[in-house]
Coordinates of C-alpha atoms and ligand atoms in Angstrom, one line a residue:
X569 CA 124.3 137.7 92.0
X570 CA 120.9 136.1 91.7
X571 CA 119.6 134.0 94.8
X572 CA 120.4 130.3 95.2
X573 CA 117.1 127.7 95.2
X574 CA 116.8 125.5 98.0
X575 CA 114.6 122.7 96.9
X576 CA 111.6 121.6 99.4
X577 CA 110.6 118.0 99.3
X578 CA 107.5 117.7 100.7
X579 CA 107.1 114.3 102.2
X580 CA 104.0 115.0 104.3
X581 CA 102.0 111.9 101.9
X582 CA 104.2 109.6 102.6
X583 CA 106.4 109.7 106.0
X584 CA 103.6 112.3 107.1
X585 CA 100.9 109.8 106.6
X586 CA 103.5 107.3 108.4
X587 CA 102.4 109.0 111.7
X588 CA 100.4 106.9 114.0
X589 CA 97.0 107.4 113.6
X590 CA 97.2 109.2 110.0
X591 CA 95.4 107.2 107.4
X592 CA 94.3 109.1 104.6
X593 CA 92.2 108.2 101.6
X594 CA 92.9 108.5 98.4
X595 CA 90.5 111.3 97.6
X596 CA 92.2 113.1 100.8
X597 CA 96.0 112.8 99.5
X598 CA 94.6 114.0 95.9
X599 CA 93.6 117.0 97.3
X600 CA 96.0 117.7 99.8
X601 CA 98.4 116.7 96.9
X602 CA 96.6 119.9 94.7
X603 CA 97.1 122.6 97.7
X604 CA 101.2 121.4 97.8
X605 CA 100.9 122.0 94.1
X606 CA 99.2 125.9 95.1
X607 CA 101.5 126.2 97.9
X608 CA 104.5 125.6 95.4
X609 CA 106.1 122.6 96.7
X610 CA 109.2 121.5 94.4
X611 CA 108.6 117.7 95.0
X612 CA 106.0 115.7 96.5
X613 CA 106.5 112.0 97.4
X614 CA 103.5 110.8 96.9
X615 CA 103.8 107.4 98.4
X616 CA 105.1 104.3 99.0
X617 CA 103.5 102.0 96.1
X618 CA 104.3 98.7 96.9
X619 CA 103.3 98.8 100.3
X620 CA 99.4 98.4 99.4
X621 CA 97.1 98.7 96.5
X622 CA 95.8 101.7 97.8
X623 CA 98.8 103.1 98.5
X624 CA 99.9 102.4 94.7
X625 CA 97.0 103.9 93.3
X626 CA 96.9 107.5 95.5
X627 CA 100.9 107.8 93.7
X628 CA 99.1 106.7 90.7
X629 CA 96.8 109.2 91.0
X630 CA 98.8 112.0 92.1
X631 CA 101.1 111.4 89.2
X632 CA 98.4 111.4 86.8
X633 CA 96.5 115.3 88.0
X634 CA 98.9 117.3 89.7
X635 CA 100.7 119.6 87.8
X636 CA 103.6 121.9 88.6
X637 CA 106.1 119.5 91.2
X638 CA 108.1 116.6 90.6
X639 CA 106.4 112.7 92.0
X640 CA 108.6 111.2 93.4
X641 CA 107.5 107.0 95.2
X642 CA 109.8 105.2 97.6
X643 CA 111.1 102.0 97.2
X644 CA 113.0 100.1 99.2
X645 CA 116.5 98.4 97.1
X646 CA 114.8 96.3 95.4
X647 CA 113.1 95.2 91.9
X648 CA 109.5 94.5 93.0
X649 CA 110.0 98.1 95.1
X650 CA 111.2 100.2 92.1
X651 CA 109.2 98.5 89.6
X652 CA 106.0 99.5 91.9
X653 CA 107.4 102.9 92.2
X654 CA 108.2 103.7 88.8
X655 CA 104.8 102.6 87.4
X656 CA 102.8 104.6 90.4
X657 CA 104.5 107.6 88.7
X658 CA 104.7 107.2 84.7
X659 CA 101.6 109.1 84.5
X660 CA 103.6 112.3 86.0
X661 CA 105.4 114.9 83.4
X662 CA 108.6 115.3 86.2
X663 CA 109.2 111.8 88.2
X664 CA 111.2 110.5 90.5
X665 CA 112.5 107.4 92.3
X666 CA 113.5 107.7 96.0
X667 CA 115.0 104.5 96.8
X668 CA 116.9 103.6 100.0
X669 CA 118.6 101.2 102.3
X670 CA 119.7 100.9 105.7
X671 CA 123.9 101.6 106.2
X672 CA 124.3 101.9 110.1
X673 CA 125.4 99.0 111.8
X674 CA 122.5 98.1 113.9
X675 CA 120.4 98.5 110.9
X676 CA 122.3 96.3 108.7
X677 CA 123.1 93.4 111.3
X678 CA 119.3 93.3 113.2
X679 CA 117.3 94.5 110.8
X680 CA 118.6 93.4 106.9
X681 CA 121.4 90.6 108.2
X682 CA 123.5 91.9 106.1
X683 CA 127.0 93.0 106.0
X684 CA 128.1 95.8 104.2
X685 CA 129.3 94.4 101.1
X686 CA 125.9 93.2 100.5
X687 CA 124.1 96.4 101.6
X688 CA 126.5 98.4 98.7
X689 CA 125.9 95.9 96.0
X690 CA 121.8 96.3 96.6
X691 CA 122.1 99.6 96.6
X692 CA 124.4 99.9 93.5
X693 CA 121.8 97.3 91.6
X694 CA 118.4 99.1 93.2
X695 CA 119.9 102.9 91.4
X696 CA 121.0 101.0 88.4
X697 CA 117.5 98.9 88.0
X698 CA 115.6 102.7 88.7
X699 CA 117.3 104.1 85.7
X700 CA 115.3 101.9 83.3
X701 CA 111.8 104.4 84.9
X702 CA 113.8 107.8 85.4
X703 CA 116.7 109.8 85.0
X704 CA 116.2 111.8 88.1
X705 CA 116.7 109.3 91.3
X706 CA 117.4 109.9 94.9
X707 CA 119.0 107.7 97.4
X708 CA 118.9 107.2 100.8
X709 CA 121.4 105.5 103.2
X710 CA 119.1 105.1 106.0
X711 CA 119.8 105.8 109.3
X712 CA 123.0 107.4 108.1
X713 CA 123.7 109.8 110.9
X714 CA 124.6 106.6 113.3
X715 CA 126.1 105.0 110.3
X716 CA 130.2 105.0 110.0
X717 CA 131.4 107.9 108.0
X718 CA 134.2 105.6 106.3
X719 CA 131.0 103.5 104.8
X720 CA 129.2 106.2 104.0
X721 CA 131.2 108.0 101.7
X722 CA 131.9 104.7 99.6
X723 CA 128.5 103.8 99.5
X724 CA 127.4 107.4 98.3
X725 CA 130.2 107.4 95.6
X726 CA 129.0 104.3 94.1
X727 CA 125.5 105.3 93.8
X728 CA 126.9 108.4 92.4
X729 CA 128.4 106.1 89.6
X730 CA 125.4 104.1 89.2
X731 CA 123.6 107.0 88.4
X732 CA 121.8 108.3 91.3
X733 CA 121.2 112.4 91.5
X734 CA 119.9 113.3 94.7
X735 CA 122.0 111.8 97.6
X736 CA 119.2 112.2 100.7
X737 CA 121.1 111.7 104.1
X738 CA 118.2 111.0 106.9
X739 CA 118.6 111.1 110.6
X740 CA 116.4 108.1 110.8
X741 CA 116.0 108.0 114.0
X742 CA 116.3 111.8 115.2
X743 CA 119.3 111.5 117.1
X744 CA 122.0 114.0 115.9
X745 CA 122.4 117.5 117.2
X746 CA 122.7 120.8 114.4
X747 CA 126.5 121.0 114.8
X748 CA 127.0 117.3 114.1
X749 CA 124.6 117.3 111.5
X750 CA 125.9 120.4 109.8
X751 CA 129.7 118.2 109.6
X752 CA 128.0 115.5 108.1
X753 CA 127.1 117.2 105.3
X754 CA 130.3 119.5 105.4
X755 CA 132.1 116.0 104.8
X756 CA 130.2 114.4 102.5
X757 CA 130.1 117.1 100.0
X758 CA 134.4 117.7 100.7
X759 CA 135.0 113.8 101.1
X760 CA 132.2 111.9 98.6
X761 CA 133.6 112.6 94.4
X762 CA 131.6 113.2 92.2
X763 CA 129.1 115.2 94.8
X764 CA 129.6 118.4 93.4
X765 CA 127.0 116.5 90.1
X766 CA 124.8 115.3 92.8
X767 CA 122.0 117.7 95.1
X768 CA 123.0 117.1 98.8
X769 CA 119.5 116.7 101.1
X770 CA 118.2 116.4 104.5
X771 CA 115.8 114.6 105.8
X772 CA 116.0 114.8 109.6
X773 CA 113.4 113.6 112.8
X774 CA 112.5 115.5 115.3
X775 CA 112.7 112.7 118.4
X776 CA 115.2 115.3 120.1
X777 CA 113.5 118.5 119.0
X778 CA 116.2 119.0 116.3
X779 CA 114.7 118.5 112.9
X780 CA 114.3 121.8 111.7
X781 CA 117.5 123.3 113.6
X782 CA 119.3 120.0 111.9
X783 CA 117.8 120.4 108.0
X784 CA 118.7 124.4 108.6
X785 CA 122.2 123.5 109.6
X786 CA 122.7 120.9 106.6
X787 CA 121.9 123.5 104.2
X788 CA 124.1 126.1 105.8
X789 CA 126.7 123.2 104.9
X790 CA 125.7 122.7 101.6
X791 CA 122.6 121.0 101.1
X792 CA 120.2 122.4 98.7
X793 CA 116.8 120.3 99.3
X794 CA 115.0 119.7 102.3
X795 CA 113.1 116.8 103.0
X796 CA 110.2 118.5 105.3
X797 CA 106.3 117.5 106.2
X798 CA 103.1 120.2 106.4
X799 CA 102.7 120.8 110.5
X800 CA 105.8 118.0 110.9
X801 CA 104.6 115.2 110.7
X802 CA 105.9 112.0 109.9
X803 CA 107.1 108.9 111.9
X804 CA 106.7 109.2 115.8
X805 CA 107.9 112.8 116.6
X806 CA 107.9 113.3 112.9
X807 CA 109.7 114.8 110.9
X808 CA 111.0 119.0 109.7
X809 CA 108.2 120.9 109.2
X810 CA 107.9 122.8 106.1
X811 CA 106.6 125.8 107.5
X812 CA 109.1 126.2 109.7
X813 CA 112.2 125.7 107.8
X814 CA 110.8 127.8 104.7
X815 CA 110.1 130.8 106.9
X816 CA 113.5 130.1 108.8
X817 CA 115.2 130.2 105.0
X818 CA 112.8 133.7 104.6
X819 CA 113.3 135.3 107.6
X820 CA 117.3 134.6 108.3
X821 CA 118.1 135.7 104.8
X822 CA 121.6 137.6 106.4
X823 CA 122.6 134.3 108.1
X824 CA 122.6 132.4 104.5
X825 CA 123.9 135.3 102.8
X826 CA 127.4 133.9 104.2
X827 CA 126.5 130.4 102.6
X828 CA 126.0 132.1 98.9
X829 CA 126.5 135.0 97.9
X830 CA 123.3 136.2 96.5
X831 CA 121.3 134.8 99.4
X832 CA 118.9 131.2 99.5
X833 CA 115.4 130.9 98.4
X834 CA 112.6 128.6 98.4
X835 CA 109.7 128.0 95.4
X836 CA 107.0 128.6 98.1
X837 CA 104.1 130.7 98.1
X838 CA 104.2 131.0 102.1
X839 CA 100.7 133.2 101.9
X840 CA 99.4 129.5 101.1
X841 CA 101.4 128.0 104.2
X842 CA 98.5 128.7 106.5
X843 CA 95.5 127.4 104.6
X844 CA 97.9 124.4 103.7
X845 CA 98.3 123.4 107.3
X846 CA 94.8 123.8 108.2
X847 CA 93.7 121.4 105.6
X848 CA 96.7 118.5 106.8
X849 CA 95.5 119.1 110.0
X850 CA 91.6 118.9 109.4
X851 CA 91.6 116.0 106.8
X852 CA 94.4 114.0 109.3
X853 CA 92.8 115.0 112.8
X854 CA 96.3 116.5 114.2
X855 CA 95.4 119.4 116.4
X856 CA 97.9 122.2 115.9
X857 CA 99.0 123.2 119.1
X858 CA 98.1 126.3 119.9
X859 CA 102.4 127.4 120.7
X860 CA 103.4 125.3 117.4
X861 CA 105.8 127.9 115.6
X862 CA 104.5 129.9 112.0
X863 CA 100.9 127.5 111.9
X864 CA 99.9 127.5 116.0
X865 CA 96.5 130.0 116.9
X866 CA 98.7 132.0 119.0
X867 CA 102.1 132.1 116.8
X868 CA 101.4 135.7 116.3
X869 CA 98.8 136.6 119.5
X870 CA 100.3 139.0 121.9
X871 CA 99.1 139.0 125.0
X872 CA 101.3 140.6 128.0
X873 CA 100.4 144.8 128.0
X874 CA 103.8 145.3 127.3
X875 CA 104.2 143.2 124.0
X876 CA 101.1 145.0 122.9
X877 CA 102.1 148.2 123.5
X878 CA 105.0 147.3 121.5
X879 CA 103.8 146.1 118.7
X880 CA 101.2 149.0 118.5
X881 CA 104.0 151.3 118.7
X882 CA 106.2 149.4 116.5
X883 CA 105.3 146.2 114.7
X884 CA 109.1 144.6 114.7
X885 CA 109.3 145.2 118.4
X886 CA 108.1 141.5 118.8
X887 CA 107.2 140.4 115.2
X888 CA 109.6 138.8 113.1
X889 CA 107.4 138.0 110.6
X890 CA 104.3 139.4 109.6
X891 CA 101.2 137.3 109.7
X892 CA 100.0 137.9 106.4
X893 CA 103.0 136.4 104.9
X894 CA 101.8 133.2 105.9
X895 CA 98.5 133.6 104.7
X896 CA 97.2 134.6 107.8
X897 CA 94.6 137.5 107.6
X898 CA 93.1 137.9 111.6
X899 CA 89.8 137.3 112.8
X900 CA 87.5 139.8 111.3
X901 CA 83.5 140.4 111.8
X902 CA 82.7 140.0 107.8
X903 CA 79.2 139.0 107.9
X904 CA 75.9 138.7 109.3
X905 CA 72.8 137.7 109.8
X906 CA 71.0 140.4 107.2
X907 CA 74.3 139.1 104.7
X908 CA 72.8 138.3 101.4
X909 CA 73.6 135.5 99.1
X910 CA 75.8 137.9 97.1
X911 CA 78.1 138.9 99.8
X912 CA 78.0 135.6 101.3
X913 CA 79.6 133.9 97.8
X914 CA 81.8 137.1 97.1
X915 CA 83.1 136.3 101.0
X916 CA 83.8 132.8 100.0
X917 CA 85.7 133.5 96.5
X918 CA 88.0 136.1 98.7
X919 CA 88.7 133.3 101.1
X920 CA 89.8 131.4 98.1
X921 CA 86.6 128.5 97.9
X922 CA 85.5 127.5 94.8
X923 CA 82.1 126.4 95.2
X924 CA 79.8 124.6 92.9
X925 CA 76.5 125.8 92.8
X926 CA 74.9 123.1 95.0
X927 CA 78.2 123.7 98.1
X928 CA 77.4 127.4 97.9
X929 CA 73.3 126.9 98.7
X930 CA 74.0 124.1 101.2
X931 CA 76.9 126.4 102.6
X932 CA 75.0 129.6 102.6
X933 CA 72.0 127.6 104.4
X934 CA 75.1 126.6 107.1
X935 CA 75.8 130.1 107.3
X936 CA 72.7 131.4 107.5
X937 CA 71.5 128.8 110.6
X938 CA 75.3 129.8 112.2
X939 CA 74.6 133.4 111.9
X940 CA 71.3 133.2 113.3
X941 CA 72.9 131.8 117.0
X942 CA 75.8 133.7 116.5
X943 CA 76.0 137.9 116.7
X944 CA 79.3 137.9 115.0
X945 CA 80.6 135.5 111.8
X946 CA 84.2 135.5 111.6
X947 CA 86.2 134.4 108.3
X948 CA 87.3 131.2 110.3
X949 CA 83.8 130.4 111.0
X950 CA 83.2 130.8 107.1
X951 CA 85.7 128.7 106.4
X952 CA 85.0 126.5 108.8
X953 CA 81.7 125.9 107.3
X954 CA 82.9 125.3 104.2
X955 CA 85.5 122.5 104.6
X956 CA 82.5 120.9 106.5
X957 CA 80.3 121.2 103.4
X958 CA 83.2 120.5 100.9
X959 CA 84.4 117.3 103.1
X960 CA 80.8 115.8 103.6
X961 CA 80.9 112.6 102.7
X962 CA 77.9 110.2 101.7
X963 CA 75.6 109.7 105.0
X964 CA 74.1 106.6 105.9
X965 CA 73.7 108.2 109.3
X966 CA 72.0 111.2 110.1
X967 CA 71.9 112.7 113.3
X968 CA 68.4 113.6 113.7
X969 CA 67.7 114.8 117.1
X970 CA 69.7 115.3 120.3
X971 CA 69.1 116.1 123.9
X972 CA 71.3 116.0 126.8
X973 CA 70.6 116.3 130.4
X974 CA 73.7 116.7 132.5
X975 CA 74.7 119.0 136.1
X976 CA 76.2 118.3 139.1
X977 CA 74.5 115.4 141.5
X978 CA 72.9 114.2 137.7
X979 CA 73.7 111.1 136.1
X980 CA 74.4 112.6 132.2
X981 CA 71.6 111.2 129.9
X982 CA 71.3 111.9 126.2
X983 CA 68.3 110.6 123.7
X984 CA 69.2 110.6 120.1
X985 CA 67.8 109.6 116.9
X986 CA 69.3 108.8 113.6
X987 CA 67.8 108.5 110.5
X988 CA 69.2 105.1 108.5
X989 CA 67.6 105.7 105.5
X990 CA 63.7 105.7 105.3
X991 CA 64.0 104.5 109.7
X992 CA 64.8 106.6 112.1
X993 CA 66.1 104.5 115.2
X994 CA 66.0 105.9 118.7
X995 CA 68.2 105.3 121.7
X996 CA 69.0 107.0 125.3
X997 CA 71.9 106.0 127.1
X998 CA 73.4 107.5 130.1
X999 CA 77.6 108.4 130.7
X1000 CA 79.9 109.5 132.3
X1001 CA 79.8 113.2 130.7
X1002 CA 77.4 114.6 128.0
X1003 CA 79.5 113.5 125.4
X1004 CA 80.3 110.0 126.7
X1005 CA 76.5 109.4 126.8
X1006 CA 75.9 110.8 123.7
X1007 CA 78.2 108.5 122.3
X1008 CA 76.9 105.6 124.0
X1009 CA 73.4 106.3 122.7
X1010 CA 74.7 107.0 119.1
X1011 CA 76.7 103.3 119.8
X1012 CA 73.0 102.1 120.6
X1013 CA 70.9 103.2 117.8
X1014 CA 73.7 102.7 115.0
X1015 CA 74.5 99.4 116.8
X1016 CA 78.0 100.3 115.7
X1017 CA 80.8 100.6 118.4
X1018 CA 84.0 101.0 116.9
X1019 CA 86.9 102.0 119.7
X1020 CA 87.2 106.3 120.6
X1021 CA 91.1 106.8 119.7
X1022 CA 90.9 110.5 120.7
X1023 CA 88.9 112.9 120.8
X1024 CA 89.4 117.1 121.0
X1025 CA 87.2 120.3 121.0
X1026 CA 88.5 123.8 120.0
X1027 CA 86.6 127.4 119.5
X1028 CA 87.2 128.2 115.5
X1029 CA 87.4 132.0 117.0
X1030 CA 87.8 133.4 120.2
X1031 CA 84.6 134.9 122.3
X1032 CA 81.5 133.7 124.3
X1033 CA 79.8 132.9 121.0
X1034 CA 82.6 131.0 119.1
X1035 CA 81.7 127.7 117.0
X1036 CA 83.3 125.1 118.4
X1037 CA 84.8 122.5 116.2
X1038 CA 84.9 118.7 117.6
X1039 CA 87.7 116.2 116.2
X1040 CA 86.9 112.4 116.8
X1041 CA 89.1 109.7 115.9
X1042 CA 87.5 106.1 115.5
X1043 CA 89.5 103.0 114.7
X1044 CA 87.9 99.5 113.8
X1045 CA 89.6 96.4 112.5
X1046 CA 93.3 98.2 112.9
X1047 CA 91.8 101.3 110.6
X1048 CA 91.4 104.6 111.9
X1049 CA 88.7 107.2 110.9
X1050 CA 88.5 110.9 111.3
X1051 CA 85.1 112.8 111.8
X1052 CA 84.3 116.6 112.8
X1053 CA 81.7 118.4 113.5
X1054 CA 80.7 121.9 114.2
X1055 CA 78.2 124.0 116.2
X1056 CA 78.0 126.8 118.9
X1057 CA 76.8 124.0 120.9
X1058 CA 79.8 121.8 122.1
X1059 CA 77.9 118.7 122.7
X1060 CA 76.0 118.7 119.2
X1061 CA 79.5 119.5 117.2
X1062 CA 80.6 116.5 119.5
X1063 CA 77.7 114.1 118.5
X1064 CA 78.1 115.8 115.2
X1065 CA 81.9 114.5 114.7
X1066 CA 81.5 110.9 116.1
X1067 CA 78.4 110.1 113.7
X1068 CA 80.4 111.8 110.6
X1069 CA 83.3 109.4 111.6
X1070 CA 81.1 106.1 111.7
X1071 CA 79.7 107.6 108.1
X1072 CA 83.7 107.5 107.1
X1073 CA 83.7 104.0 108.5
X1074 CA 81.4 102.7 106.4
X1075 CA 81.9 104.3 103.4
X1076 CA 85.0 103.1 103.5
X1077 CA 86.1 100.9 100.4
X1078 CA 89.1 99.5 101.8
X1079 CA 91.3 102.5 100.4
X1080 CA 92.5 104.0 103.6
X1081 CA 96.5 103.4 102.8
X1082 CA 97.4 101.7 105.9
X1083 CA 101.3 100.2 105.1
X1084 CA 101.7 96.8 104.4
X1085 CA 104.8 96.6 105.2
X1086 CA 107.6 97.3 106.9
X1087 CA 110.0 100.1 106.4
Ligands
LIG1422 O1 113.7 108.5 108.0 C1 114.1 107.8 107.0 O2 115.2 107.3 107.0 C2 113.2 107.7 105.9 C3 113.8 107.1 104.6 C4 112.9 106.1 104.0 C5 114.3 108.2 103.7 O3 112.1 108.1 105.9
LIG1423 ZN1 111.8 109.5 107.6

């Protein structure tokens, strides 16, 4: 009996960029887009077009150059949604429309003033209007865990009718509990005709800490995709995160062996999972925690004797999983300072860079500064290099020269300059830390001062010597920019980050994809 597919839907470009401070641009979904692709996604939503111009033309362009999953575009139910939608994805060989509409009652007497009548017939109208883009078209009943059962099942059979194929049932707002979810989608799939055509998914939020333990139990019910986002993110405590429920599907394989008989399976590569959720996290500015389950720095770190001794004596003692099966490989010494070229670019192929010849000298030149500070070069300090040199983005400002004095009984003082193309403007302001008057002075000689949103430090390895790797985000006029920087010296990787986030700022061509409107 061969293994039953459970189909990932990988929403991390659209209800993962909906989390608040996540504003990618286009060139960032493309290429996050390209890794899902690697990583063996089934179906990437790619957006929501209607909602801005740039939002239209990251679908557009998603459709148009990445191969392998299905585009799908949201759209709410109605015309000027699904018309957006379905011309965002022409371009793409496999499309699809998601549309959707609100069927609880709160939702449908605050929020659409509608009654139920109404909320059916837009539905009915919004499936039937998508089939003139695609054949293959999901739809939602938002918010239907708090909606009543009675509704949902007519409203599902009708879009079954009107031709809809992927009946998606989202716990909007994160509030339903596994077992409760699990009988949803027992019901439906019993109670809704015509079902049994139809693929039954998830899409559940995490506000109660549920949303993987929730899509899980919805497919040991019956559902066969799972709406899920890279690192979970998504609307405020976002949403199921991929990693998570793909490993769960991996690692459980006897507990949905009872489901179907010849076991579930996913389409994903998980030795890409790691790699995929370093690049969300670096291009969005979410900081993994370091306890976050599969992806976190110490998901597989032992540290109590007895644990070690354990897993020295036996690996499964305290390992469910093995590291490498998500594509993580350790920290290992690989090079050093005496490294030549050769090794340096045969280092970077193994670690899966492609470099063009000008990355790979201005990356080896990285290295080779990095190397000279630092006794020991890990592969995360290679790779860390590299996304620095592969992200760098066109720099009006350069950060020329930086000195900080701080200590204890000092006023913290820092002197930059930054070269603004043939000038190089000097300032020296004082804070209340290194950083703070670093920043202050950078303020002063850019005379830019968009608002610090957050701002976070991490070691890229462990040791006396690690690089540490600085994550700034920057908002102006309601837009948010992301900058990082790394050095073995805190404050520079600091300074570092905040002038490659004012760069982002104003190289910005208005095609950050903020929403337009609401949801
Ligand atoms: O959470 C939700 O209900 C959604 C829908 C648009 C599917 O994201
Ligand atoms: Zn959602």
């Amino acid at each position: 009996m061969s293994e039953e597919k459970v189909i990932i839907f990988d929403t991390t470009l659209r209800d993962g960029e909906q989390s608040p401070g996540a504003s990618l641009s286009i060139a960032e979904k493309l290429e996050i887009a390209q890794q899902l692709a690697i990583l063996g996604v089934d179906i990437i939503e790619a957006g929501f077009p209607v909602s801005s111009p740039a939002q239209f033309e990251a679908t557009r362009l998603v459709a148009e150059q990445v191969q392998g999953p299905t585009i799908a575009a949201l759209a709410r139910a109605s015309e000027g949604d699904i018309e957006s939608a379905g011309k965002a994805i022409a371009p793409a060989k496999k499309k699809r429309i998601h549309t959707f509409i609100a069927t609880s009652p709160v939702h449908m007497k605050h929020k659409l003033k509608k009654n139920s009548d109404e909320v059916l017939k837009m539905a009915v109208a919004a499936v039937k209007f998508a089939g003139n883009f695609v054949k293959d078209i999901e739809f939602s009943p938002e918010d239907a865990c708090r909606s009543e059962m009675p509704f949902l099942i007519e409203i599902l059979t009708a879009v079954i009718e009107a031709g809809a194929t992927t009946l998606n049932i989202p716990d909007t707002v994160g509030y339903v509990l596994p077992y409760e979810y699990g009988r949803i989608i027992a019901q439906l799939k019993s109670d809704v005709p015509g079902i049994d055509k139809c693929v039954i998914s998830t899409h559940c939020h995490n506000d109660l800490g549920m949303a993987v333990a929730n899509s899980l139990a919805g497919v040991r019910n019956g559902a066969r995709q799972i709406e899920c986002a890279i690192n979970g993110m998504g609307e405020r405590a976002g949403n199921a995160a991929l990693e998570e429920v793909v490993m769960g599907i991996k690692t459980r394989p006897d507990f949905f062996a009872t489901q179907s008989a010849g076991g579930l399976s996913t389409n994903i590569n998980t030795k890409e999972i790691y790699r995929t959720s370093q690049l969300v996290s670096q291009l969005t500015g979410f900081v993994i925690q370091p306890n976050k389950a599969i992806v976190g720095a110490n998901a597989f770190a032992h540290e109590s004797g007895v644990h070690v001794d354990g897993v020295l004596k036996e690996r499964t003692t305290y390992e469910i999983m093995t590291p490498e099966s998500v594509g993580l490989r350790g920290s290992r010494m690989v090079l050093g300072r005496h490294t030549g070229r050769h090794g340096f670019v045969n280092k970077c192929k193994q670690l899966g860079f492609n470099l063009n010849k000008q990355e790979t000298e201005n990356a080896y030149q990285r290295f080779l500064e990095i190397a000279d500070k630092k006794k020991e070069v890990f592969e995360e300090d290679i790779a860390a290099i590299i996304n620095e040199e592969i992200h760098i983005i066109e720099q009006a400002y350069q950060l020329e020269y930086l000195h900080v004095a701080s200590g204890t009984g000092t006023l913290p003082t820092a002197s930059v300059k930054i070269k603004v193309k043939d000038q190089v403007k000097q300032a020296a302001a004082c804070g209340d830390g290194p950083v703070d008057a670093a920043y202050e002075a950078i303020r002063e000689a850019t005379g830019l001062s968009p608002k610090l949103e957050n701002y976070t430090i991490r070691a890229v390895t462990g040791g006396k010597e690690a690089l540490g790797e600085a994550i700034v985000r920057i908002s102006t006029d309601g837009r948010t920019y992301i900058g990082r920087g790394i050095s073995t010296d805190i404050i520079e990787a600091s300074a570092k980050a905040y002038v490659d986030a004012i760069n982002r700022m104003v190289a910005d061509k208005g095609e950050k994809s903020e929403l337009k409107v609401e949801l």
